[in-house]
Amino acid sequence: MHNLSQVLLRNSNLLAASSTLIINLPADEFMHDYLNLYPQCQLNYFTTNFEYFQLIEKSKPKSVNSFFAAQYRSDKKHDLAIIAFPKSKAELAFTLAMLNESLTDDARVLIIGENKSGIKSVEKLSKDYLQFCSKADSARHCSLYSGQYIKQNKTFDIEQWYKIYQFTIDGVALKVASLPGVFSQNNLDVGTRVLLENLPTDYAGKVLDFGCGAGVIASFVSKKYPTTEFTLVDVSALALHSAQKTLALNGVTTATYLPSNSLSEVSEKYQHILSNPPFHQGVKTNYLATETFLQNIKRHLYAKGSVTIVANSFLKYPPIMAREIAPVSTVVQKNGFSVYRCTLK
């Protein structure tokens, strides 16, 4: 069982409630143990992470309702919310604001996270949403905080949480809309810029944007090469929601948005695959999703299809690409990033 769950269960007195909402906790046996303690409690689980959602769907008790979305919506009023501290501090305020219409007036909020995740700043970060917020426990390299929710006077509007920025590359002007917790929320990241500056001169047909984030790559390529047709894949509901907004801002109306854990939900084939693949999950470096993607992507390529990725130059992706897809060329190395491309014969 995950350390977060163990710390929560050792504070079982704080878990007493009639209706509990669990947000983004990793999938394990916690909900089963919770309902053994409080069998009359109505339990809902909400996550923005599709991998968690898939695992929860397989393992949850039958009485638990589970939701995957960018925003939690329910007619239920919860008197307890349990939140896993997010990797983005801005996402915590977003999550707390989102709960305004879903909590009772006296609702208690528990926030749990690993000590190295930045959770020790939670009292300051939550001051507009929680009163009497204080540390309730610390164990297994984790900390648990408890507070009482402060009901807000205004209705939560997800549109107000977008950060909008603009950039121009090769004469293509783009607007980007990004929610808290989405990669490179405030400005264009260096890796994606290097990729967009070094695209092939001809792109057409079906294109897969793997790990699409806020939809920057798909929007740019769609504007530069109007005959492309994009499928955008990401594990994050916040990313997919942002991508839809970004493409709409740039007049791109023909795209498919697909929540997926790596390639779990991808079934079609494509002429081209583009990616600035993720390699961080939480506070730990994690390459598994990208390595799984590279090992399995060939089956989703048409003949003469290409895979182009950008990555930190220290990441050892070319040997995997060469072994699993086709011979690899290094298109450019710039500012600590490399663009790699391979094409099926």
mmCIF file of C-alpha atoms in Angstrom, residues 9-329:
data_model
loop_
_atom_site.group_PDB
_atom_site.id
_atom_site.type_symbol
_atom_site.label_atom_id
_atom_site.label_comp_id
_atom_site.label_asym_id
_atom_site.label_seq_id
_atom_site.Cartn_x
_atom_site.Cartn_y
_atom_site.Cartn_z
ATOM 1 C CA LEU A 9 -5.364 5.097 7.695
ATOM 2 C CA ARG A 10 -3.334 5.649 10.855
ATOM 3 C CA ASN A 11 -5.421 8.807 11.320
ATOM 4 C CA SER A 12 -8.746 7.021 11.015
ATOM 5 C CA ASN A 13 -10.453 9.469 13.392
ATOM 6 C CA LEU A 14 -10.022 12.193 10.744
ATOM 7 C CA LEU A 15 -11.680 10.020 8.098
ATOM 8 C CA ALA A 16 -15.097 9.893 9.747
ATOM 9 C CA ALA A 17 -17.685 11.363 7.348
ATOM 10 C CA SER A 18 -21.027 10.640 5.720
ATOM 11 C CA SER A 19 -19.889 11.549 2.185
ATOM 12 C CA THR A 20 -16.210 11.641 1.200
ATOM 13 C CA LEU A 21 -14.525 12.824 -1.973
ATOM 14 C CA ILE A 22 -11.047 11.448 -2.705
ATOM 15 C CA ILE A 23 -8.968 13.409 -5.222
ATOM 16 C CA ASN A 24 -5.976 12.035 -7.172
ATOM 17 C CA LEU A 25 -4.835 9.488 -4.609
ATOM 18 C CA PRO A 26 -2.817 6.648 -6.178
ATOM 19 C CA ALA A 27 -4.744 3.444 -6.783
ATOM 20 C CA ASP A 28 -4.338 0.840 -4.038
ATOM 21 C CA GLU A 29 -6.469 -0.828 -1.357
ATOM 22 C CA PHE A 30 -7.143 2.395 0.554
ATOM 23 C CA MET A 31 -10.830 2.680 -0.370
ATOM 24 C CA HIS A 32 -11.522 -0.910 0.675
ATOM 25 C CA ASP A 33 -9.906 -0.276 4.070
ATOM 26 C CA TYR A 34 -11.734 3.041 4.384
ATOM 27 C CA LEU A 35 -15.126 1.395 3.864
ATOM 28 C CA ASN A 36 -14.237 -1.319 6.353
ATOM 29 C CA LEU A 37 -13.780 1.475 8.901
ATOM 30 C CA TYR A 38 -16.828 3.497 7.820
ATOM 31 C CA PRO A 39 -19.176 1.209 5.859
ATOM 32 C CA GLN A 40 -22.021 3.764 5.796
ATOM 33 C CA CYS A 41 -19.917 6.447 4.124
ATOM 34 C CA GLN A 42 -20.692 7.337 0.512
ATOM 35 C CA LEU A 43 -17.349 7.430 -1.305
ATOM 36 C CA ASN A 44 -16.566 9.248 -4.559
ATOM 37 C CA TYR A 45 -13.184 9.200 -6.315
ATOM 38 C CA PHE A 46 -12.090 11.936 -8.717
ATOM 39 C CA THR A 47 -8.865 12.101 -10.717
ATOM 40 C CA THR A 48 -7.372 14.073 -13.581
ATOM 41 C CA ASN A 49 -4.942 11.185 -14.230
ATOM 42 C CA PHE A 50 -6.199 8.561 -16.683
ATOM 43 C CA GLU A 51 -3.711 5.943 -15.460
ATOM 44 C CA TYR A 52 -5.095 6.266 -11.927
ATOM 45 C CA PHE A 53 -8.636 6.167 -13.297
ATOM 46 C CA GLN A 54 -8.041 2.908 -15.176
ATOM 47 C CA LEU A 55 -6.525 1.269 -12.091
ATOM 48 C CA ILE A 56 -9.297 2.530 -9.806
ATOM 49 C CA GLU A 57 -11.976 1.281 -12.189
ATOM 50 C CA LYS A 58 -10.490 -2.217 -11.944
ATOM 51 C CA SER A 59 -9.982 -2.288 -8.187
ATOM 52 C CA LYS A 60 -12.572 -0.021 -6.525
ATOM 53 C CA PRO A 61 -15.400 -1.278 -4.313
ATOM 54 C CA LYS A 62 -18.683 -1.514 -6.232
ATOM 55 C CA SER A 63 -20.275 1.234 -4.132
ATOM 56 C CA VAL A 64 -17.659 3.836 -5.117
ATOM 57 C CA ASN A 65 -18.383 6.305 -7.912
ATOM 58 C CA SER A 66 -15.299 7.296 -9.937
ATOM 59 C CA PHE A 67 -14.762 10.273 -12.228
ATOM 60 C CA PHE A 68 -12.086 11.266 -14.735
ATOM 61 C CA ALA A 69 -12.326 14.873 -15.930
ATOM 62 C CA ALA A 70 -10.673 18.279 -15.746
ATOM 63 C CA GLN A 71 -13.330 19.442 -13.296
ATOM 64 C CA TYR A 72 -15.320 17.606 -10.625
ATOM 65 C CA ARG A 73 -19.079 17.997 -10.919
ATOM 66 C CA SER A 74 -21.626 16.257 -8.730
ATOM 67 C CA ASP A 75 -24.972 16.917 -7.107
ATOM 68 C CA LYS A 76 -23.619 15.425 -3.893
ATOM 69 C CA LYS A 77 -22.368 17.574 -1.042
ATOM 70 C CA HIS A 78 -19.336 16.088 0.672
ATOM 71 C CA ASP A 79 -18.416 16.729 4.284
ATOM 72 C CA LEU A 80 -14.862 15.466 3.750
ATOM 73 C CA ALA A 81 -12.394 15.873 0.900
ATOM 74 C CA ILE A 82 -9.057 14.054 0.794
ATOM 75 C CA ILE A 83 -6.585 15.581 -1.671
ATOM 76 C CA ALA A 84 -3.235 14.231 -2.818
ATOM 77 C CA PHE A 85 -0.872 17.206 -2.947
ATOM 78 C CA PRO A 86 -0.254 17.932 -6.659
ATOM 79 C CA LYS A 87 3.135 18.279 -8.342
ATOM 80 C CA SER A 88 2.142 21.823 -9.375
ATOM 81 C CA LYS A 89 1.453 24.174 -6.478
ATOM 82 C CA ALA A 90 -0.865 26.249 -8.695
ATOM 83 C CA GLU A 91 -2.988 23.141 -9.168
ATOM 84 C CA LEU A 92 -3.764 23.010 -5.444
ATOM 85 C CA ALA A 93 -5.560 26.373 -5.518
ATOM 86 C CA PHE A 94 -7.387 25.269 -8.677
ATOM 87 C CA THR A 95 -8.543 22.070 -6.951
ATOM 88 C CA LEU A 96 -9.661 23.826 -3.779
ATOM 89 C CA ALA A 97 -11.573 26.467 -5.736
ATOM 90 C CA MET A 98 -13.215 23.724 -7.819
ATOM 91 C CA LEU A 99 -14.696 22.144 -4.679
ATOM 92 C CA ASN A 100 -16.746 25.189 -3.714
ATOM 93 C CA GLU A 101 -20.093 23.826 -4.915
ATOM 94 C CA SER A 102 -19.358 20.245 -3.850
ATOM 95 C CA LEU A 103 -18.633 20.638 -0.128
ATOM 96 C CA THR A 104 -20.908 21.211 2.847
ATOM 97 C CA ASP A 105 -20.556 24.407 4.879
ATOM 98 C CA ASP A 106 -18.646 22.564 7.627
ATOM 99 C CA ALA A 107 -16.572 20.311 5.389
ATOM 100 C CA ARG A 108 -13.125 19.177 6.489
ATOM 101 C CA VAL A 109 -10.293 18.948 3.965
ATOM 102 C CA LEU A 110 -7.308 16.638 4.345
ATOM 103 C CA ILE A 111 -4.236 17.185 2.164
ATOM 104 C CA ILE A 112 -1.589 14.468 2.042
ATOM 105 C CA GLY A 113 1.747 14.410 0.244
ATOM 106 C CA GLU A 114 5.356 13.302 0.318
ATOM 107 C CA ASN A 115 7.598 15.698 2.230
ATOM 108 C CA LYS A 116 9.819 16.281 -0.805
ATOM 109 C CA SER A 117 6.794 17.249 -2.922
ATOM 110 C CA GLY A 118 6.553 20.709 -1.344
ATOM 111 C CA ILE A 119 3.607 19.923 0.925
ATOM 112 C CA LYS A 120 5.179 21.801 3.811
ATOM 113 C CA SER A 121 4.021 25.002 2.099
ATOM 114 C CA VAL A 122 0.397 23.871 2.120
ATOM 115 C CA GLU A 123 -0.717 26.193 4.948
ATOM 116 C CA LYS A 124 0.381 29.224 2.953
ATOM 117 C CA LEU A 125 -0.916 27.893 -0.359
ATOM 118 C CA SER A 126 -4.363 27.076 1.022
ATOM 119 C CA LYS A 127 -4.964 30.165 3.179
ATOM 120 C CA ASP A 128 -7.705 31.533 0.882
ATOM 121 C CA TYR A 129 -9.608 28.236 1.011
ATOM 122 C CA LEU A 130 -8.921 26.628 4.398
ATOM 123 C CA GLN A 131 -9.078 27.883 7.948
ATOM 124 C CA PHE A 132 -7.414 26.216 10.933
ATOM 125 C CA CYS A 133 -5.117 24.374 8.505
ATOM 126 C CA SER A 134 -2.356 22.583 10.399
ATOM 127 C CA LYS A 135 -0.237 19.460 10.299
ATOM 128 C CA ALA A 136 -2.103 16.443 11.672
ATOM 129 C CA ASP A 137 0.595 13.809 11.212
ATOM 130 C CA SER A 138 4.002 13.107 9.730
ATOM 131 C CA ALA A 139 5.214 9.594 8.958
ATOM 132 C CA ARG A 140 6.722 7.458 6.182
ATOM 133 C CA HIS A 141 8.284 10.571 4.626
ATOM 134 C CA CYS A 142 4.795 12.059 4.216
ATOM 135 C CA SER A 143 2.814 14.831 5.917
ATOM 136 C CA LEU A 144 -0.921 15.110 6.491
ATOM 137 C CA TYR A 145 -2.660 18.469 6.929
ATOM 138 C CA SER A 146 -6.196 19.128 8.061
ATOM 139 C CA GLY A 147 -8.342 22.246 7.712
ATOM 140 C CA GLN A 148 -11.897 23.505 7.456
ATOM 141 C CA TYR A 149 -13.125 24.662 4.080
ATOM 142 C CA ILE A 150 -14.012 28.324 3.556
ATOM 143 C CA LYS A 151 -17.002 28.579 1.221
ATOM 144 C CA GLN A 152 -16.468 31.075 -1.602
ATOM 145 C CA ASN A 153 -19.017 33.690 -2.676
ATOM 146 C CA LYS A 154 -18.471 33.090 -6.386
ATOM 147 C CA THR A 155 -19.189 30.154 -8.650
ATOM 148 C CA PHE A 156 -16.164 28.246 -9.922
ATOM 149 C CA ASP A 157 -15.460 29.032 -13.581
ATOM 150 C CA ILE A 158 -12.725 26.927 -15.166
ATOM 151 C CA GLU A 159 -12.261 29.543 -17.915
ATOM 152 C CA GLN A 160 -10.810 31.953 -15.354
ATOM 153 C CA TRP A 161 -7.968 29.546 -14.579
ATOM 154 C CA TYR A 162 -6.420 29.507 -18.032
ATOM 155 C CA LYS A 163 -3.076 31.182 -18.593
ATOM 156 C CA ILE A 164 -2.923 32.562 -22.145
ATOM 157 C CA TYR A 165 0.343 33.337 -23.905
ATOM 158 C CA GLN A 166 1.470 33.870 -27.498
ATOM 159 C CA PHE A 167 4.505 33.154 -29.644
ATOM 160 C CA THR A 168 5.542 33.216 -33.297
ATOM 161 C CA ILE A 169 7.857 30.757 -35.065
ATOM 162 C CA ASP A 170 8.549 30.740 -38.814
ATOM 163 C CA GLY A 171 5.795 33.251 -39.362
ATOM 164 C CA VAL A 172 3.193 31.116 -37.585
ATOM 165 C CA ALA A 173 1.565 33.021 -34.699
ATOM 166 C CA LEU A 174 0.001 30.927 -31.956
ATOM 167 C CA LYS A 175 -2.056 31.458 -28.814
ATOM 168 C CA VAL A 176 -1.729 28.884 -26.035
ATOM 169 C CA ALA A 177 -4.246 28.274 -23.236
ATOM 170 C CA SER A 178 -3.107 26.200 -20.287
ATOM 171 C CA LEU A 179 -4.619 25.165 -16.946
ATOM 172 C CA PRO A 180 -2.647 24.764 -13.705
ATOM 173 C CA GLY A 181 -0.718 21.511 -13.600
ATOM 174 C CA VAL A 182 -0.207 21.348 -17.365
ATOM 175 C CA PHE A 183 3.383 21.242 -18.633
ATOM 176 C CA SER A 184 4.873 24.637 -19.493
ATOM 177 C CA GLN A 185 1.809 26.551 -18.362
ATOM 178 C CA ASN A 186 3.273 30.042 -18.443
ATOM 179 C CA ASN A 187 5.389 30.093 -21.597
ATOM 180 C CA LEU A 188 6.705 27.998 -24.456
ATOM 181 C CA ASP A 189 9.262 25.490 -23.202
ATOM 182 C CA VAL A 190 12.685 25.288 -24.827
ATOM 183 C CA GLY A 191 12.309 21.701 -26.061
ATOM 184 C CA THR A 192 9.058 22.328 -27.913
ATOM 185 C CA ARG A 193 10.511 25.464 -29.485
ATOM 186 C CA VAL A 194 13.503 23.492 -30.765
ATOM 187 C CA LEU A 195 11.146 20.869 -32.214
ATOM 188 C CA LEU A 196 8.888 23.390 -33.957
ATOM 189 C CA GLU A 197 11.877 25.198 -35.442
ATOM 190 C CA ASN A 198 13.116 21.941 -37.009
ATOM 191 C CA LEU A 199 10.067 20.285 -38.526
ATOM 192 C CA PRO A 200 10.214 18.586 -41.948
ATOM 193 C CA THR A 201 9.210 20.721 -44.903
ATOM 194 C CA ASP A 202 6.232 18.552 -45.834
ATOM 195 C CA TYR A 203 3.646 17.196 -43.421
ATOM 196 C CA ALA A 204 0.266 15.761 -44.438
ATOM 197 C CA GLY A 205 -2.214 13.110 -43.372
ATOM 198 C CA LYS A 206 -2.997 11.656 -39.968
ATOM 199 C CA VAL A 207 -0.657 12.802 -37.186
ATOM 200 C CA LEU A 208 -0.458 11.654 -33.566
ATOM 201 C CA ASP A 209 0.671 14.137 -30.894
ATOM 202 C CA PHE A 210 1.759 11.938 -28.001
ATOM 203 C CA GLY A 211 1.810 13.658 -24.593
ATOM 204 C CA CYS A 212 0.082 16.659 -26.136
ATOM 205 C CA GLY A 213 0.085 18.920 -23.057
ATOM 206 C CA ALA A 214 -1.645 22.190 -23.909
ATOM 207 C CA GLY A 215 -1.819 21.326 -27.617
ATOM 208 C CA VAL A 216 1.068 23.510 -28.768
ATOM 209 C CA ILE A 217 2.549 21.064 -31.279
ATOM 210 C CA ALA A 218 -0.784 20.093 -32.837
ATOM 211 C CA SER A 219 -1.921 23.713 -33.137
ATOM 212 C CA PHE A 220 1.332 24.876 -34.725
ATOM 213 C CA VAL A 221 1.604 22.026 -37.215
ATOM 214 C CA SER A 222 -2.101 22.271 -38.117
ATOM 215 C CA LYS A 223 -1.663 25.953 -38.978
ATOM 216 C CA LYS A 224 1.589 25.417 -40.877
ATOM 217 C CA TYR A 225 0.389 22.280 -42.691
ATOM 218 C CA PRO A 226 -3.410 22.539 -43.089
ATOM 219 C CA THR A 227 -3.758 19.075 -44.671
ATOM 220 C CA THR A 228 -2.787 17.360 -41.403
ATOM 221 C CA GLU A 229 -5.405 15.706 -39.200
ATOM 222 C CA PHE A 230 -4.410 15.381 -35.551
ATOM 223 C CA THR A 231 -5.116 12.971 -32.733
ATOM 224 C CA LEU A 232 -3.951 14.369 -29.395
ATOM 225 C CA VAL A 233 -3.115 11.910 -26.608
ATOM 226 C CA ASP A 234 -2.382 12.641 -22.947
ATOM 227 C CA VAL A 235 -2.823 10.976 -19.561
ATOM 228 C CA SER A 236 -4.025 14.264 -18.036
ATOM 229 C CA ALA A 237 -7.582 15.566 -18.281
ATOM 230 C CA LEU A 238 -6.236 19.057 -17.538
ATOM 231 C CA ALA A 239 -3.912 18.781 -20.548
ATOM 232 C CA LEU A 240 -6.623 17.541 -22.897
ATOM 233 C CA HIS A 241 -9.003 20.288 -21.746
ATOM 234 C CA SER A 242 -6.253 22.857 -22.345
ATOM 235 C CA ALA A 243 -5.438 21.392 -25.755
ATOM 236 C CA GLN A 244 -9.045 21.724 -26.884
ATOM 237 C CA LYS A 245 -9.009 25.367 -25.804
ATOM 238 C CA THR A 246 -5.676 26.046 -27.535
ATOM 239 C CA LEU A 247 -6.741 24.512 -30.836
ATOM 240 C CA ALA A 248 -10.027 26.428 -30.741
ATOM 241 C CA LEU A 249 -8.163 29.709 -30.134
ATOM 242 C CA ASN A 250 -6.127 29.005 -33.254
ATOM 243 C CA GLY A 251 -9.061 28.056 -35.458
ATOM 244 C CA VAL A 252 -8.275 24.335 -35.581
ATOM 245 C CA THR A 253 -11.592 22.506 -35.475
ATOM 246 C CA THR A 254 -10.805 19.007 -36.778
ATOM 247 C CA ALA A 255 -8.939 17.058 -34.112
ATOM 248 C CA THR A 256 -9.489 14.044 -31.888
ATOM 249 C CA TYR A 257 -8.673 14.130 -28.160
ATOM 250 C CA LEU A 258 -7.841 10.838 -26.481
ATOM 251 C CA PRO A 259 -7.122 10.144 -22.798
ATOM 252 C CA SER A 260 -4.618 7.313 -22.653
ATOM 253 C CA ASN A 261 -2.023 5.746 -20.384
ATOM 254 C CA SER A 262 0.872 5.761 -22.828
ATOM 255 C CA LEU A 263 -0.689 4.049 -25.882
ATOM 256 C CA SER A 264 -3.355 2.070 -24.004
ATOM 257 C CA GLU A 265 -6.266 3.654 -25.883
ATOM 258 C CA VAL A 266 -4.555 4.248 -29.249
ATOM 259 C CA SER A 267 -5.819 1.875 -31.958
ATOM 260 C CA GLU A 268 -5.336 3.632 -35.317
ATOM 261 C CA LYS A 269 -2.338 4.156 -37.607
ATOM 262 C CA TYR A 270 -0.708 7.463 -38.550
ATOM 263 C CA GLN A 271 1.524 8.956 -41.224
ATOM 264 C CA HIS A 272 3.487 10.925 -38.643
ATOM 265 C CA ILE A 273 3.984 10.894 -34.891
ATOM 266 C CA LEU A 274 5.283 13.925 -33.024
ATOM 267 C CA SER A 275 6.143 14.224 -29.362
ATOM 268 C CA ASN A 276 7.869 16.164 -26.657
ATOM 269 C CA PRO A 277 7.432 13.152 -24.381
ATOM 270 C CA PRO A 278 7.124 13.489 -20.619
ATOM 271 C CA PHE A 279 9.784 12.031 -18.388
ATOM 272 C CA HIS A 280 8.795 13.421 -14.992
ATOM 273 C CA GLN A 281 6.030 12.108 -12.790
ATOM 274 C CA GLY A 282 5.547 13.835 -9.470
ATOM 275 C CA VAL A 283 8.903 14.529 -7.854
ATOM 276 C CA LYS A 284 10.563 11.447 -9.345
ATOM 277 C CA THR A 285 12.149 11.054 -12.749
ATOM 278 C CA ASN A 286 10.134 8.495 -14.701
ATOM 279 C CA TYR A 287 10.977 7.312 -18.212
ATOM 280 C CA LEU A 288 8.619 4.335 -18.370
ATOM 281 C CA ALA A 289 5.752 5.997 -20.271
ATOM 282 C CA THR A 290 8.084 7.271 -23.001
ATOM 283 C CA GLU A 291 10.033 4.019 -23.281
ATOM 284 C CA THR A 292 6.757 2.072 -23.523
ATOM 285 C CA PHE A 293 5.592 4.520 -26.204
ATOM 286 C CA LEU A 294 8.776 4.071 -28.263
ATOM 287 C CA GLN A 295 8.716 0.287 -27.896
ATOM 288 C CA ASN A 296 5.130 -0.001 -29.135
ATOM 289 C CA ILE A 297 4.620 2.873 -31.572
ATOM 290 C CA LYS A 298 5.748 1.069 -34.753
ATOM 291 C CA ARG A 299 2.467 -0.824 -34.999
ATOM 292 C CA HIS A 300 0.693 2.551 -35.244
ATOM 293 C CA LEU A 301 2.695 3.756 -38.264
ATOM 294 C CA TYR A 302 1.753 3.478 -41.909
ATOM 295 C CA ALA A 303 4.435 2.467 -44.397
ATOM 296 C CA LYS A 304 6.973 5.284 -44.757
ATOM 297 C CA GLY A 305 5.582 6.812 -41.564
ATOM 298 C CA SER A 306 7.848 8.880 -39.331
ATOM 299 C CA VAL A 307 8.428 9.423 -35.624
ATOM 300 C CA THR A 308 9.933 12.738 -34.502
ATOM 301 C CA ILE A 309 10.624 13.511 -30.853
ATOM 302 C CA VAL A 310 12.476 16.150 -28.879
ATOM 303 C CA ALA A 311 14.153 15.269 -25.605
ATOM 304 C CA ASN A 312 16.837 16.387 -23.213
ATOM 305 C CA SER A 313 20.085 15.365 -24.846
ATOM 306 C CA PHE A 314 21.104 13.226 -21.869
ATOM 307 C CA LEU A 315 18.114 10.894 -22.337
ATOM 308 C CA LYS A 316 19.093 7.703 -24.168
ATOM 309 C CA TYR A 317 16.157 7.380 -26.532
ATOM 310 C CA PRO A 318 17.957 6.885 -29.917
ATOM 311 C CA PRO A 319 18.999 3.272 -29.179
ATOM 312 C CA ILE A 320 15.396 2.397 -28.308
ATOM 313 C CA MET A 321 14.095 4.100 -31.455
ATOM 314 C CA ALA A 322 16.675 2.364 -33.646
ATOM 315 C CA ARG A 323 15.917 -1.036 -32.141
ATOM 316 C CA GLU A 324 12.126 -0.760 -32.082
ATOM 317 C CA ILE A 325 11.265 1.475 -35.066
ATOM 318 C CA ALA A 326 13.911 2.319 -37.686
ATOM 319 C CA PRO A 327 17.380 3.893 -38.062
ATOM 320 C CA VAL A 328 17.556 7.238 -36.263
ATOM 321 C CA SER A 329 18.926 10.589 -37.375
#
